[in-house]
Amino acid sequence: MNIHALLISRFKEALTELNAADAPVPIARSARPEFGEYQFNGAMALAKRLKQKPRDIADKIVERVKLDDVADKLEVAGPGFINIHLSDRWLANQCELAIHDPRLGVAKQPKQNVVVDYSSPNLAKEMHVGHLRTTIIGDSVVKLLEFLGHNVIRQNHMGDWGTQFGMLLAHLHDKLQNNQMAETALSDLEDFYREAKIRFDQEADFADRAREFVVKLQGGDKACLALWEQFIDVSITHSEEVYEKLNVSLTRDHIMGESAYNHDLAQVVSDLKEKGIAVEDQGAQVVFIEELADKEGNPAVYIVQKSGGGYLYATTDLAAMRYRSGKLNADRTLILTDARQALHFRQTEIVGRKAGFMAPEQSYEHCPFGMMLGSDGRPFKTRTGGTVKLVELLDEAVERARNLIAQRDNELTEQELAEVGRKVGIGAVKYADLSKNRTTDYVFNWDTMLSFEGNTAPYLQYAFTRVKSIFRKAGVSLADLPIDISLNEKQEHVLAVQLLQFEETINVVGRDVTPHVMCAYLYDLASSFMSFYEACPILRDDTPVQVRQSRLALAALVSNTMALGLSLLGIETLEKM
Ligand code: ARG
């Protein structure tokens, strides 16, 4: 049930009767319970237009709007707000409907093709914390969009091409000559990269060979390509290890790396030239972007081909844009990278649209995010200043969670403990990231993310087990419970309203790519449940049977909503912990 959308459509009808069908219908959640749950605040703007007093307009709307089934009170307040108080009967009915529906009452949206470009690590190096946010946020957004009924196409735009592969291949070539296996030689990509770089800087002859490798690779030399494939394959395996630990849905099928666009780059440049968008400048092919001129009026310079003939990150992204809009028919393209690439994508969009690489109705949405910082407020590094390997970071999370759970009062077997440790540890890392507004930097802190208090994965996972335990104690399951909800206490009312705001929340997250909105929702829901549980006894002997059943039904909807919400975030739940 989307309460917000329902209210808008009912108000729209009323406005139509007042000959204001085209007027905006601003409806927001009320700031305080005494103002009801929602508030219409469009009367003031309408009053200006119709040259009447806002309160009079508000009165006229109240007379006409048909909400008898939904609300038991509409009141005009202040300068002309209309406060909407939802009725307990209606809320109870809607909750009953949601319980019977595996989708919990959430409607599917008109189906769109949505390309989501996320994770996209660079294969020359080990996957590092810079790719954690895009992987985690991206994977939750694809799950949520799929749930909303969209055709989601995951695109892992891996950095698998570029001049640095020259030195890497030259170095790999030498190692293989010395009878090393590719897997062993590349067991630590960071070390491997460092070694290759040192040789490149210090051995003139090696540097020459590295450059030759670049030429051969670009020229499609068979042996060189085979070597490159070996490198890529081992490096992808490293990423897969991270994906598996994180329990994200990316597989090899989703890889559409930079190299996949090689064949189209020359065409992209020649199309841009033909359309007069790219011009030659000092031997390079360049687009001057007037829209992004600096203060002196100098246009931004966007290079699509270097003077030596080489192509760039930008050229590849233009080819990717054309592929996604043309071949994949993407209605929306979402690209998740850190905010430092924002300008690049703005430029790419301007150039690509001018060239007609995508249609005006197709969206190109760069979803930027801030950096992950250490406790010192600086970019996240190891104690010695090196890059933190993701695999190690995730193992540490599991280890820490396991130790914390072991100290708590529970009767988990060693095996259960390992399982709980994994779900809580990985959940904590993911949730810490998901729950922050993605556009800001965030501080990585073990103690906060693993805390059982506050907006954290352990808190929510634990809250979930508590709801579940009520059913265990009551000895009933949802299946044998008559669903007949009545809302009598304030806490019941609040809980029901929140449960029914699940769809609104999902829709916002799908539109804005903001999983933190879902996190905040689940956290509030869990907190409301706790208040409800305290104020409205369920299992106490003096609770009448019907009241108990009604409350159990509400509790069931809470646990189903939490389970679904958490699973859309990619956070696993447990029965006990
Ligand atoms: N490989 C890039 C990086 O690590 C991210 C690629 C994002 N996607 C894209 N289409 N450019 O920064």
PDB file of N, CA, C and O in Angstrom, residues 202-256:
ATOM      1  N   GLN A 202      63.280   1.227 -13.278  1.00  0.00           N
ATOM      2  CA  GLN A 202      64.726   1.067 -13.127  1.00  0.00           C
ATOM      3  C   GLN A 202      65.418   0.342 -14.276  1.00  0.00           C
ATOM      4  O   GLN A 202      66.595   0.569 -14.516  1.00  0.00           O
ATOM      5  N   GLU A 203      64.719  -0.552 -14.948  1.00  0.00           N
ATOM      6  CA  GLU A 203      65.369  -1.305 -16.022  1.00  0.00           C
ATOM      7  C   GLU A 203      64.912  -0.782 -17.376  1.00  0.00           C
ATOM      8  O   GLU A 203      63.781  -1.036 -17.778  1.00  0.00           O
ATOM      9  N   ALA A 204      65.811  -0.082 -18.050  1.00  0.00           N
ATOM     10  CA  ALA A 204      65.454   0.536 -19.336  1.00  0.00           C
ATOM     11  C   ALA A 204      64.943  -0.499 -20.320  1.00  0.00           C
ATOM     12  O   ALA A 204      63.950  -0.287 -21.027  1.00  0.00           O
ATOM     13  N   ASP A 205      65.603  -1.646 -20.306  1.00  0.00           N
ATOM     14  CA  ASP A 205      65.257  -2.681 -21.263  1.00  0.00           C
ATOM     15  C   ASP A 205      63.869  -3.279 -20.979  1.00  0.00           C
ATOM     16  O   ASP A 205      63.086  -3.548 -21.878  1.00  0.00           O
ATOM     17  N   PHE A 206      63.556  -3.379 -19.682  1.00  0.00           N
ATOM     18  CA  PHE A 206      62.224  -3.874 -19.302  1.00  0.00           C
ATOM     19  C   PHE A 206      61.150  -2.867 -19.725  1.00  0.00           C
ATOM     20  O   PHE A 206      60.103  -3.240 -20.253  1.00  0.00           O
ATOM     21  N   ALA A 207      61.447  -1.598 -19.520  1.00  0.00           N
ATOM     22  CA  ALA A 207      60.475  -0.554 -19.889  1.00  0.00           C
ATOM     23  C   ALA A 207      60.182  -0.611 -21.387  1.00  0.00           C
ATOM     24  O   ALA A 207      59.035  -0.455 -21.815  1.00  0.00           O
ATOM     25  N   ASP A 208      61.229  -0.836 -22.178  1.00  0.00           N
ATOM     26  CA  ASP A 208      61.018  -0.941 -23.624  1.00  0.00           C
ATOM     27  C   ASP A 208      60.103  -2.116 -23.959  1.00  0.00           C
ATOM     28  O   ASP A 208      59.196  -2.000 -24.777  1.00  0.00           O
ATOM     29  N   ARG A 209      60.368  -3.243 -23.305  1.00  0.00           N
ATOM     30  CA  ARG A 209      59.544  -4.421 -23.572  1.00  0.00           C
ATOM     31  C   ARG A 209      58.106  -4.182 -23.127  1.00  0.00           C
ATOM     32  O   ARG A 209      57.156  -4.623 -23.779  1.00  0.00           O
ATOM     33  N   ALA A 210      57.956  -3.474 -22.000  1.00  0.00           N
ATOM     34  CA  ALA A 210      56.607  -3.168 -21.515  1.00  0.00           C
ATOM     35  C   ALA A 210      55.851  -2.369 -22.575  1.00  0.00           C
ATOM     36  O   ALA A 210      54.689  -2.645 -22.865  1.00  0.00           O
ATOM     37  N   ARG A 211      56.522  -1.387 -23.155  1.00  0.00           N
ATOM     38  CA  ARG A 211      55.866  -0.569 -24.192  1.00  0.00           C
ATOM     39  C   ARG A 211      55.533  -1.395 -25.432  1.00  0.00           C
ATOM     40  O   ARG A 211      54.492  -1.212 -26.041  1.00  0.00           O
ATOM     41  N   GLU A 212      56.439  -2.322 -25.753  1.00  0.00           N
ATOM     42  CA  GLU A 212      56.155  -3.206 -26.884  1.00  0.00           C
ATOM     43  C   GLU A 212      54.894  -4.037 -26.617  1.00  0.00           C
ATOM     44  O   GLU A 212      54.084  -4.263 -27.507  1.00  0.00           O
ATOM     45  N   PHE A 213      54.776  -4.483 -25.370  1.00  0.00           N
ATOM     46  CA  PHE A 213      53.604  -5.276 -25.004  1.00  0.00           C
ATOM     47  C   PHE A 213      52.313  -4.485 -25.208  1.00  0.00           C
ATOM     48  O   PHE A 213      51.300  -5.019 -25.637  1.00  0.00           O
ATOM     49  N   VAL A 214      52.367  -3.201 -24.887  1.00  0.00           N
ATOM     50  CA  VAL A 214      51.170  -2.353 -25.074  1.00  0.00           C
ATOM     51  C   VAL A 214      50.780  -2.353 -26.547  1.00  0.00           C
ATOM     52  O   VAL A 214      49.611  -2.569 -26.896  1.00  0.00           O
ATOM     53  N   VAL A 215      51.775  -2.138 -27.388  1.00  0.00           N
ATOM     54  CA  VAL A 215      51.502  -2.083 -28.829  1.00  0.00           C
ATOM     55  C   VAL A 215      50.939  -3.411 -29.315  1.00  0.00           C
ATOM     56  O   VAL A 215      49.943  -3.465 -30.040  1.00  0.00           O
ATOM     57  N   LYS A 216      51.574  -4.508 -28.860  1.00  0.00           N
ATOM     58  CA  LYS A 216      51.130  -5.838 -29.300  1.00  0.00           C
ATOM     59  C   LYS A 216      49.715  -6.124 -28.817  1.00  0.00           C
ATOM     60  O   LYS A 216      48.885  -6.663 -29.546  1.00  0.00           O
ATOM     61  N   LEU A 217      49.446  -5.737 -27.569  1.00  0.00           N
ATOM     62  CA  LEU A 217      48.122  -5.987 -26.992  1.00  0.00           C
ATOM     63  C   LEU A 217      47.059  -5.242 -27.804  1.00  0.00           C
ATOM     64  O   LEU A 217      46.028  -5.805 -28.177  1.00  0.00           O
ATOM     65  N   GLN A 218      47.341  -3.982 -28.080  1.00  0.00           N
ATOM     66  CA  GLN A 218      46.369  -3.187 -28.830  1.00  0.00           C
ATOM     67  C   GLN A 218      46.239  -3.665 -30.273  1.00  0.00           C
ATOM     68  O   GLN A 218      45.185  -3.542 -30.878  1.00  0.00           O
ATOM     69  N   GLY A 219      47.331  -4.229 -30.768  1.00  0.00           N
ATOM     70  CA  GLY A 219      47.301  -4.728 -32.138  1.00  0.00           C
ATOM     71  C   GLY A 219      46.640  -6.102 -32.243  1.00  0.00           C
ATOM     72  O   GLY A 219      46.529  -6.664 -33.319  1.00  0.00           O
ATOM     73  N   GLY A 220      46.267  -6.658 -31.115  1.00  0.00           N
ATOM     74  CA  GLY A 220      45.558  -7.937 -31.132  1.00  0.00           C
ATOM     75  C   GLY A 220      46.474  -9.143 -31.308  1.00  0.00           C
ATOM     76  O   GLY A 220      46.031 -10.208 -31.750  1.00  0.00           O
ATOM     77  N   ASP A 221      47.744  -9.016 -30.950  1.00  0.00           N
ATOM     78  CA  ASP A 221      48.691 -10.131 -31.031  1.00  0.00           C
ATOM     79  C   ASP A 221      48.198 -11.323 -30.193  1.00  0.00           C
ATOM     80  O   ASP A 221      47.893 -11.181 -29.008  1.00  0.00           O
ATOM     81  N   LYS A 222      48.116 -12.488 -30.831  1.00  0.00           N
ATOM     82  CA  LYS A 222      47.506 -13.671 -30.194  1.00  0.00           C
ATOM     83  C   LYS A 222      48.163 -14.053 -28.871  1.00  0.00           C
ATOM     84  O   LYS A 222      47.496 -14.210 -27.851  1.00  0.00           O
ATOM     85  N   ALA A 223      49.492 -14.210 -28.912  1.00  0.00           N
ATOM     86  CA  ALA A 223      50.204 -14.666 -27.717  1.00  0.00           C
ATOM     87  C   ALA A 223      50.039 -13.648 -26.588  1.00  0.00           C
ATOM     88  O   ALA A 223      49.847 -14.002 -25.418  1.00  0.00           O
ATOM     89  N   CYS A 224      50.093 -12.404 -26.971  1.00  0.00           N
ATOM     90  CA  CYS A 224      49.974 -11.346 -25.972  1.00  0.00           C
ATOM     91  C   CYS A 224      48.579 -11.334 -25.354  1.00  0.00           C
ATOM     92  O   CYS A 224      48.414 -11.188 -24.137  1.00  0.00           O
ATOM     93  N   LEU A 225      47.580 -11.531 -26.187  1.00  0.00           N
ATOM     94  CA  LEU A 225      46.206 -11.572 -25.681  1.00  0.00           C
ATOM     95  C   LEU A 225      45.996 -12.750 -24.735  1.00  0.00           C
ATOM     96  O   LEU A 225      45.308 -12.642 -23.715  1.00  0.00           O
ATOM     97  N   ALA A 226      46.631 -13.883 -25.071  1.00  0.00           N
ATOM     98  CA  ALA A 226      46.497 -15.066 -24.218  1.00  0.00           C
ATOM     99  C   ALA A 226      47.084 -14.778 -22.844  1.00  0.00           C
ATOM    100  O   ALA A 226      46.510 -15.154 -21.808  1.00  0.00           O
ATOM    101  N   LEU A 227      48.218 -14.103 -22.845  1.00  0.00           N
ATOM    102  CA  LEU A 227      48.864 -13.746 -21.585  1.00  0.00           C
ATOM    103  C   LEU A 227      47.964 -12.791 -20.784  1.00  0.00           C
ATOM    104  O   LEU A 227      47.776 -12.942 -19.575  1.00  0.00           O
ATOM    105  N   TRP A 228      47.417 -11.825 -21.509  1.00  0.00           N
ATOM    106  CA  TRP A 228      46.507 -10.855 -20.878  1.00  0.00           C
ATOM    107  C   TRP A 228      45.309 -11.571 -20.259  1.00  0.00           C
ATOM    108  O   TRP A 228      44.898 -11.294 -19.137  1.00  0.00           O
ATOM    109  N   GLU A 229      44.759 -12.540 -21.002  1.00  0.00           N
ATOM    110  CA  GLU A 229      43.605 -13.273 -20.490  1.00  0.00           C
ATOM    111  C   GLU A 229      43.931 -14.015 -19.202  1.00  0.00           C
ATOM    112  O   GLU A 229      43.122 -14.080 -18.285  1.00  0.00           O
ATOM    113  N   GLN A 230      45.149 -14.574 -19.162  1.00  0.00           N
ATOM    114  CA  GLN A 230      45.547 -15.268 -17.928  1.00  0.00           C
ATOM    115  C   GLN A 230      45.562 -14.304 -16.755  1.00  0.00           C
ATOM    116  O   GLN A 230      45.088 -14.608 -15.677  1.00  0.00           O
ATOM    117  N   PHE A 231      46.133 -13.146 -17.012  1.00  0.00           N
ATOM    118  CA  PHE A 231      46.218 -12.144 -15.942  1.00  0.00           C
ATOM    119  C   PHE A 231      44.815 -11.760 -15.469  1.00  0.00           C
ATOM    120  O   PHE A 231      44.513 -11.774 -14.272  1.00  0.00           O
ATOM    121  N   ILE A 232      43.969 -11.431 -16.429  1.00  0.00           N
ATOM    122  CA  ILE A 232      42.611 -10.994 -16.117  1.00  0.00           C
ATOM    123  C   ILE A 232      41.862 -12.067 -15.345  1.00  0.00           C
ATOM    124  O   ILE A 232      41.176 -11.799 -14.365  1.00  0.00           O
ATOM    125  N   ASP A 233      42.042 -13.288 -15.789  1.00  0.00           N
ATOM    126  CA  ASP A 233      41.324 -14.390 -15.159  1.00  0.00           C
ATOM    127  C   ASP A 233      41.689 -14.526 -13.680  1.00  0.00           C
ATOM    128  O   ASP A 233      40.818 -14.645 -12.825  1.00  0.00           O
ATOM    129  N   VAL A 234      42.991 -14.480 -13.398  1.00  0.00           N
ATOM    130  CA  VAL A 234      43.408 -14.607 -11.992  1.00  0.00           C
ATOM    131  C   VAL A 234      42.886 -13.420 -11.187  1.00  0.00           C
ATOM    132  O   VAL A 234      42.373 -13.573 -10.075  1.00  0.00           O
ATOM    133  N   SER A 235      42.975 -12.256 -11.774  1.00  0.00           N
ATOM    134  CA  SER A 235      42.536 -11.067 -11.049  1.00  0.00           C
ATOM    135  C   SER A 235      41.028 -11.088 -10.780  1.00  0.00           C
ATOM    136  O   SER A 235      40.572 -10.718  -9.703  1.00  0.00           O
ATOM    137  N   ILE A 236      40.268 -11.561 -11.750  1.00  0.00           N
ATOM    138  CA  ILE A 236      38.816 -11.671 -11.541  1.00  0.00           C
ATOM    139  C   ILE A 236      38.526 -12.636 -10.391  1.00  0.00           C
ATOM    140  O   ILE A 236      37.656 -12.396  -9.556  1.00  0.00           O
ATOM    141  N   THR A 237      39.309 -13.726 -10.341  1.00  0.00           N
ATOM    142  CA  THR A 237      39.123 -14.684  -9.249  1.00  0.00           C
ATOM    143  C   THR A 237      39.307 -14.014  -7.886  1.00  0.00           C
ATOM    144  O   THR A 237      38.578 -14.309  -6.946  1.00  0.00           O
ATOM    145  N   HIS A 238      40.252 -13.077  -7.813  1.00  0.00           N
ATOM    146  CA  HIS A 238      40.437 -12.340  -6.559  1.00  0.00           C
ATOM    147  C   HIS A 238      39.171 -11.556  -6.215  1.00  0.00           C
ATOM    148  O   HIS A 238      38.735 -11.547  -5.066  1.00  0.00           O
ATOM    149  N   SER A 239      38.595 -10.899  -7.204  1.00  0.00           N
ATOM    150  CA  SER A 239      37.375 -10.123  -6.950  1.00  0.00           C
ATOM    151  C   SER A 239      36.234 -11.048  -6.535  1.00  0.00           C
ATOM    152  O   SER A 239      35.439 -10.720  -5.660  1.00  0.00           O
ATOM    153  N   GLU A 240      36.195 -12.198  -7.182  1.00  0.00           N
ATOM    154  CA  GLU A 240      35.110 -13.136  -6.862  1.00  0.00           C
ATOM    155  C   GLU A 240      35.169 -13.596  -5.416  1.00  0.00           C
ATOM    156  O   GLU A 240      34.137 -13.842  -4.796  1.00  0.00           O
ATOM    157  N   GLU A 241      36.384 -13.686  -4.915  1.00  0.00           N
ATOM    158  CA  GLU A 241      36.530 -14.085  -3.517  1.00  0.00           C
ATOM    159  C   GLU A 241      35.867 -13.037  -2.618  1.00  0.00           C
ATOM    160  O   GLU A 241      35.175 -13.363  -1.650  1.00  0.00           O
ATOM    161  N   VAL A 242      36.061 -11.775  -2.967  1.00  0.00           N
ATOM    162  CA  VAL A 242      35.439 -10.693  -2.203  1.00  0.00           C
ATOM    163  C   VAL A 242      33.916 -10.742  -2.354  1.00  0.00           C
ATOM    164  O   VAL A 242      33.178 -10.621  -1.374  1.00  0.00           O
ATOM    165  N   TYR A 243      33.452 -10.951  -3.574  1.00  0.00           N
ATOM    166  CA  TYR A 243      32.003 -10.997  -3.807  1.00  0.00           C
ATOM    167  C   TYR A 243      31.354 -12.110  -2.996  1.00  0.00           C
ATOM    168  O   TYR A 243      30.266 -11.967  -2.470  1.00  0.00           O
ATOM    169  N   GLU A 244      32.062 -13.241  -2.941  1.00  0.00           N
ATOM    170  CA  GLU A 244      31.494 -14.372  -2.223  1.00  0.00           C
ATOM    171  C   GLU A 244      31.409 -14.071  -0.730  1.00  0.00           C
ATOM    172  O   GLU A 244      30.400 -14.322  -0.096  1.00  0.00           O
ATOM    173  N   LYS A 245      32.470 -13.511  -0.204  1.00  0.00           N
ATOM    174  CA  LYS A 245      32.450 -13.179   1.222  1.00  0.00           C
ATOM    175  C   LYS A 245      31.362 -12.150   1.524  1.00  0.00           C
ATOM    176  O   LYS A 245      30.709 -12.193   2.546  1.00  0.00           O
ATOM    177  N   LEU A 246      31.201 -11.196   0.629  1.00  0.00           N
ATOM    178  CA  LEU A 246      30.205 -10.145   0.834  1.00  0.00           C
ATOM    179  C   LEU A 246      28.798 -10.637   0.531  1.00  0.00           C
ATOM    180  O   LEU A 246      27.832  -9.954   0.817  1.00  0.00           O
ATOM    181  N   ASN A 247      28.727 -11.809  -0.084  1.00  0.00           N
ATOM    182  CA  ASN A 247      27.439 -12.353  -0.481  1.00  0.00           C
ATOM    183  C   ASN A 247      26.692 -11.377  -1.407  1.00  0.00           C
ATOM    184  O   ASN A 247      25.524 -11.065  -1.204  1.00  0.00           O
ATOM    185  N   VAL A 248      27.397 -10.881  -2.409  1.00  0.00           N
ATOM    186  CA  VAL A 248      26.745 -10.035  -3.404  1.00  0.00           C
ATOM    187  C   VAL A 248      26.460 -10.866  -4.659  1.00  0.00           C
ATOM    188  O   VAL A 248      27.027 -11.939  -4.862  1.00  0.00           O
ATOM    189  N   SER A 249      25.577 -10.342  -5.490  1.00  0.00           N
ATOM    190  CA  SER A 249      25.035 -11.175  -6.574  1.00  0.00           C
ATOM    191  C   SER A 249      25.824 -11.102  -7.878  1.00  0.00           C
ATOM    192  O   SER A 249      25.379 -11.630  -8.881  1.00  0.00           O
ATOM    193  N   LEU A 250      26.979 -10.478  -7.873  1.00  0.00           N
ATOM    194  CA  LEU A 250      27.744 -10.345  -9.118  1.00  0.00           C
ATOM    195  C   LEU A 250      28.410 -11.656  -9.514  1.00  0.00           C
ATOM    196  O   LEU A 250      29.010 -12.336  -8.682  1.00  0.00           O
ATOM    197  N   THR A 251      28.299 -11.990 -10.790  1.00  0.00           N
ATOM    198  CA  THR A 251      28.992 -13.173 -11.305  1.00  0.00           C
ATOM    199  C   THR A 251      29.781 -12.765 -12.553  1.00  0.00           C
ATOM    200  O   THR A 251      29.716 -11.612 -12.982  1.00  0.00           O
ATOM    201  N   ARG A 252      30.472 -13.745 -13.142  1.00  0.00           N
ATOM    202  CA  ARG A 252      31.258 -13.448 -14.349  1.00  0.00           C
ATOM    203  C   ARG A 252      30.373 -12.953 -15.482  1.00  0.00           C
ATOM    204  O   ARG A 252      30.805 -12.201 -16.334  1.00  0.00           O
ATOM    205  N   ASP A 253      29.133 -13.421 -15.485  1.00  0.00           N
ATOM    206  CA  ASP A 253      28.226 -13.004 -16.552  1.00  0.00           C
ATOM    207  C   ASP A 253      27.977 -11.501 -16.566  1.00  0.00           C
ATOM    208  O   ASP A 253      27.522 -10.949 -17.568  1.00  0.00           O
ATOM    209  N   HIS A 254      28.203 -10.872 -15.446  1.00  0.00           N
ATOM    210  CA  HIS A 254      27.914  -9.436 -15.376  1.00  0.00           C
ATOM    211  C   HIS A 254      29.105  -8.580 -15.769  1.00  0.00           C
ATOM    212  O   HIS A 254      29.023  -7.365 -15.767  1.00  0.00           O
ATOM    213  N   ILE A 255      30.221  -9.230 -16.063  1.00  0.00           N
ATOM    214  CA  ILE A 255      31.408  -8.454 -16.411  1.00  0.00           C
ATOM    215  C   ILE A 255      31.295  -7.918 -17.822  1.00  0.00           C
ATOM    216  O   ILE A 255      31.066  -8.655 -18.779  1.00  0.00           O
ATOM    217  N   MET A 256      31.409  -6.635 -17.933  1.00  0.00           N
ATOM    218  CA  MET A 256      31.462  -5.988 -19.239  1.00  0.00           C
ATOM    219  C   MET A 256      32.560  -4.936 -19.050  1.00  0.00           C
ATOM    220  O   MET A 256      32.285  -3.775 -18.774  1.00  0.00           O
TER     221      MET A 256
END
